[in-house]
Amino acid sequence: MTPRLLLGCIADDFTGATDLANNLVRAGMRAIQTIGIPTEPLTADVEVVVIALKSRTIPVADAVAQSVAALHWLQAQGAQQIYFKYCSTFDSTREGNIGPVTEALMQAMGTDFTIATPAFPDNGRTVFKGHLFVGDVLLNESGMQHHPLTPMTDPNLVRVMQSQCVSAVGLIDFKTVAQGETAIRARIEALKSLGCRIAVVDALSNDDLLRLGPALRDMPLLTAGSGVAIGLPANFGLQPTPTTSALPRAQGMQAVIAGSCSAATQKQVAHFKAQGLPTLALDPSRLMQDDAALTRAVTEALAWAKSQLTHPANSQTPVLIYSTASPETVKATQAQYGVQVVGDRVEHALASIAQGLRQLGVAQLIVAGGETSGACVQALGIRQLQIGMQIDPGVPWCFAHSDAGGLHITLKSGNFGSEDFFTKAFHQLATAVPL
Ligand code: ADP
C-alpha cells in the first residue's frame, strides 16, 4: 500500500523536530521523525514525517540547499502540505536562516504566500502585535539577547523577518485571529493585494492557534514553531486518539544518560539519587587526559552498569550515568580545557557509553541534553524514530526499530521535564497500552 503522507515537515534542529512531532501526535497524527533526509522512499504507514536537519546556524546557502532537498523528498512521498519548523524563540541572525529558507521553499513550491509564527503558548511563547514574548518579558529581555550564536535583540518579528527576506512581510494581528477563519482569510487576501508574501501571526493562547488552523487548510507551505501544529490534524479530519501514540511493548533493561548541565537536569539527577537508585558520575577532567583515559573511563562505566543491571536484586532498576555538574564546576572545567573541546569529549564518552549499554541489553533509554542526544542517536546508528506518548511537554517516548528487537528512547532537552522525569518516564512506559 502506498503510504498516505498528509504533512511533510522540515525542522531546523533535532530536539525541535521531536517537539513538533509530539504536538502532531497528540493532536491525532501518526508520525515518524527521521535523522537527516532519508535515502529511501517512505515505508512506514504514517501521516507525518518530520525531517530533522541541523540547519539553524549553518551558512545560509547550506541551510537553503538542505531544506530544499528535504522538500523534494517529502514531495516525492506525496506530502499534501509542507511545514518548516524553527525555534519558538525565532533563533536566527540578520542573514537568516528562517527568512532565506522560507523564501527558497516558497520559490521551489511555486507558492505566493505563507505565515511565520513561533507562538507556543503551552511553553510561554506568545506573539502580540507582532512582538514575541517569552513568559512575561519581551524576547530581547528574556536572555536570548545574549545567545552566543543567534542573539535576539529585536522582539518585533515583522521587522526581524523583513530584515531576512526580499519579500514584503505583514501582520495578522490578534484581533483578526480572535474573529476566526473567515476574518483571517480576508486579512490574507488584503495582505496579498498590498504585495505581502509572508505574514507574522499573533497568537496568545492555544485557542488562537486552533482558530488559525482552519484558515491554513489550503496553504501549501507553513512556517512556524511547534505551536501551530495543534490546529492542523483537524484539517485532515483527524482527532486525538490514544492509538496514535501507541508504541510496541517495552522490554529490556533501563538506563539514563545525562550530559546536560541545565537547571532542570540537575534537579532530575538529584531526584534520581534521592530515590536510592544506582548512579555513576563521569569526571570530565579524566576524559581530557588522552584517548586511553577516555576509553578506560567508558569501559569502567560499562562494567559498573553491567554489575548493576545484572544483579538479581536489581531487576527492572534503571541506572544513571551522568556528567551533569553545577555551573561553577562546569565553568572551571571549561576555563581549563576550552568550552568546545570539553563538550565534544564528554559527548564522545557518553555516546560510547550509549553504544555499550545497548550491547548489554538496555532497550529503554533516556538521554538528557540536546547535543548529548544528537551524539547518542548518531552513535546508535538511529535513522528513524516512531513518536509515542508525551512524558512532559515537548518530550515524547520514541521507538527505533532494529533487528535487535528495537529501542525505546526519549531525548530530553536539558531544561525540559519535571523533577521526577527519569523515574516517571520508565513508569509511564511500563504502564502504557502497547501497539
Ligand atoms: P542542554 O540541552 O542542557 O543544553 P546539551 O547536551 O545540549 O544539554 O549540552 C551540554 C554540553 O555540555 C554538552 O556538549 C556536554 O558534553 C557538555 N558537558 C556535559 N557535562 C559537562 C561538564 N561536567 N563539564 C563541562 N561540559 C560538560
JSON list of C-alpha atoms and ligand atoms in Angstrom, two decimals, residues 259-262 265 284 323-325 330 333-334 342-344 346-347 368-373 412-415, ligand 1:
[
{"chain": "A", "resi": 259, "resn": "GLY", "atom": "CA", "xyz": [25.08, 15.12, 29.60]},
{"chain": "A", "resi": 260, "resn": "SER", "atom": "CA", "xyz": [23.03, 18.24, 30.23]},
{"chain": "A", "resi": 261, "resn": "CYS", "atom": "CA", "xyz": [24.10, 20.64, 32.96]},
{"chain": "A", "resi": 262, "resn": "SER", "atom": "CA", "xyz": [20.89, 22.69, 32.74]},
{"chain": "A", "resi": 265, "resn": "THR", "atom": "CA", "xyz": [18.51, 18.15, 34.56]},
{"chain": "A", "resi": 284, "resn": "PRO", "atom": "CA", "xyz": [35.39, 15.35, 32.62]},
{"chain": "A", "resi": 323, "resn": "SER", "atom": "CA", "xyz": [28.41, 14.19, 33.57]},
{"chain": "A", "resi": 324, "resn": "THR", "atom": "CA", "xyz": [25.90, 16.75, 34.90]},
{"chain": "A", "resi": 325, "resn": "ALA", "atom": "CA", "xyz": [27.67, 19.23, 37.16]},
{"chain": "A", "resi": 330, "resn": "VAL", "atom": "CA", "xyz": [31.35, 23.41, 34.50]},
{"chain": "A", "resi": 333, "resn": "THR", "atom": "CA", "xyz": [36.41, 22.78, 33.62]},
{"chain": "A", "resi": 334, "resn": "GLN", "atom": "CA", "xyz": [35.67, 24.89, 30.55]},
{"chain": "A", "resi": 342, "resn": "VAL", "atom": "CA", "xyz": [35.45, 19.53, 26.77]},
{"chain": "A", "resi": 343, "resn": "GLY", "atom": "CA", "xyz": [31.91, 19.46, 25.33]},
{"chain": "A", "resi": 344, "resn": "ASP", "atom": "CA", "xyz": [32.99, 17.25, 22.43]},
{"chain": "A", "resi": 346, "resn": "VAL", "atom": "CA", "xyz": [32.09, 14.43, 27.15]},
{"chain": "A", "resi": 347, "resn": "GLU", "atom": "CA", "xyz": [29.64, 13.88, 24.27]},
{"chain": "A", "resi": 368, "resn": "ALA", "atom": "CA", "xyz": [19.20, 14.24, 28.77]},
{"chain": "A", "resi": 369, "resn": "GLY", "atom": "CA", "xyz": [20.66, 17.13, 26.75]},
{"chain": "A", "resi": 370, "resn": "GLY", "atom": "CA", "xyz": [20.14, 18.35, 23.17]},
{"chain": "A", "resi": 371, "resn": "GLU", "atom": "CA", "xyz": [23.73, 17.97, 21.95]},
{"chain": "A", "resi": 372, "resn": "THR", "atom": "CA", "xyz": [24.15, 14.82, 24.02]},
{"chain": "A", "resi": 373, "resn": "SER", "atom": "CA", "xyz": [21.05, 13.35, 22.35]},
{"chain": "A", "resi": 412, "resn": "LYS", "atom": "CA", "xyz": [15.07, 15.32, 26.66]},
{"chain": "A", "resi": 413, "resn": "SER", "atom": "CA", "xyz": [16.10, 18.89, 26.01]},
{"chain": "A", "resi": 414, "resn": "GLY", "atom": "CA", "xyz": [18.18, 19.96, 29.05]},
{"chain": "A", "resi": 415, "resn": "ASN", "atom": "CA", "xyz": [15.66, 22.30, 30.61]},
{"chain": "B", "resi": 1, "resn": "ADP", "atom": "P1", "xyz": [21.33, 21.09, 27.16]},
{"chain": "B", "resi": 1, "resn": "ADP", "atom": "O1", "xyz": [20.15, 20.53, 26.41]},
{"chain": "B", "resi": 1, "resn": "ADP", "atom": "O2", "xyz": [21.09, 21.22, 28.63]},
{"chain": "B", "resi": 1, "resn": "ADP", "atom": "O3", "xyz": [21.90, 22.34, 26.52]},
{"chain": "B", "resi": 1, "resn": "ADP", "atom": "P2", "xyz": [23.44, 19.64, 25.84]},
{"chain": "B", "resi": 1, "resn": "ADP", "atom": "O4", "xyz": [23.68, 18.17, 25.83]},
{"chain": "B", "resi": 1, "resn": "ADP", "atom": "O5", "xyz": [22.87, 20.26, 24.59]},
{"chain": "B", "resi": 1, "resn": "ADP", "atom": "O6", "xyz": [22.50, 19.96, 27.08]},
{"chain": "B", "resi": 1, "resn": "ADP", "atom": "O7", "xyz": [24.76, 20.43, 26.15]},
{"chain": "B", "resi": 1, "resn": "ADP", "atom": "C1", "xyz": [25.56, 20.16, 27.26]},
{"chain": "B", "resi": 1, "resn": "ADP", "atom": "C2", "xyz": [27.02, 20.27, 26.82]},
{"chain": "B", "resi": 1, "resn": "ADP", "atom": "O8", "xyz": [27.82, 20.33, 27.98]},
{"chain": "B", "resi": 1, "resn": "ADP", "atom": "C3", "xyz": [27.47, 19.07, 26.02]},
{"chain": "B", "resi": 1, "resn": "ADP", "atom": "O9", "xyz": [28.33, 19.47, 24.99]},
{"chain": "B", "resi": 1, "resn": "ADP", "atom": "C4", "xyz": [28.20, 18.24, 27.08]},
{"chain": "B", "resi": 1, "resn": "ADP", "atom": "O10", "xyz": [29.16, 17.38, 26.50]},
{"chain": "B", "resi": 1, "resn": "ADP", "atom": "C5", "xyz": [28.82, 19.31, 27.93]},
{"chain": "B", "resi": 1, "resn": "ADP", "atom": "N1", "xyz": [29.09, 18.86, 29.31]},
{"chain": "B", "resi": 1, "resn": "ADP", "atom": "C6", "xyz": [28.43, 17.90, 29.97]},
{"chain": "B", "resi": 1, "resn": "ADP", "atom": "N2", "xyz": [28.90, 17.76, 31.22]},
{"chain": "B", "resi": 1, "resn": "ADP", "atom": "C7", "xyz": [29.90, 18.66, 31.34]},
{"chain": "B", "resi": 1, "resn": "ADP", "atom": "C8", "xyz": [30.77, 19.00, 32.42]},
{"chain": "B", "resi": 1, "resn": "ADP", "atom": "N3", "xyz": [30.71, 18.39, 33.61]},
{"chain": "B", "resi": 1, "resn": "ADP", "atom": "N4", "xyz": [31.67, 19.99, 32.20]},
{"chain": "B", "resi": 1, "resn": "ADP", "atom": "C9", "xyz": [31.71, 20.63, 31.01]},
{"chain": "B", "resi": 1, "resn": "ADP", "atom": "N5", "xyz": [30.93, 20.35, 29.97]},
{"chain": "B", "resi": 1, "resn": "ADP", "atom": "C10", "xyz": [30.01, 19.37, 30.13]}
]
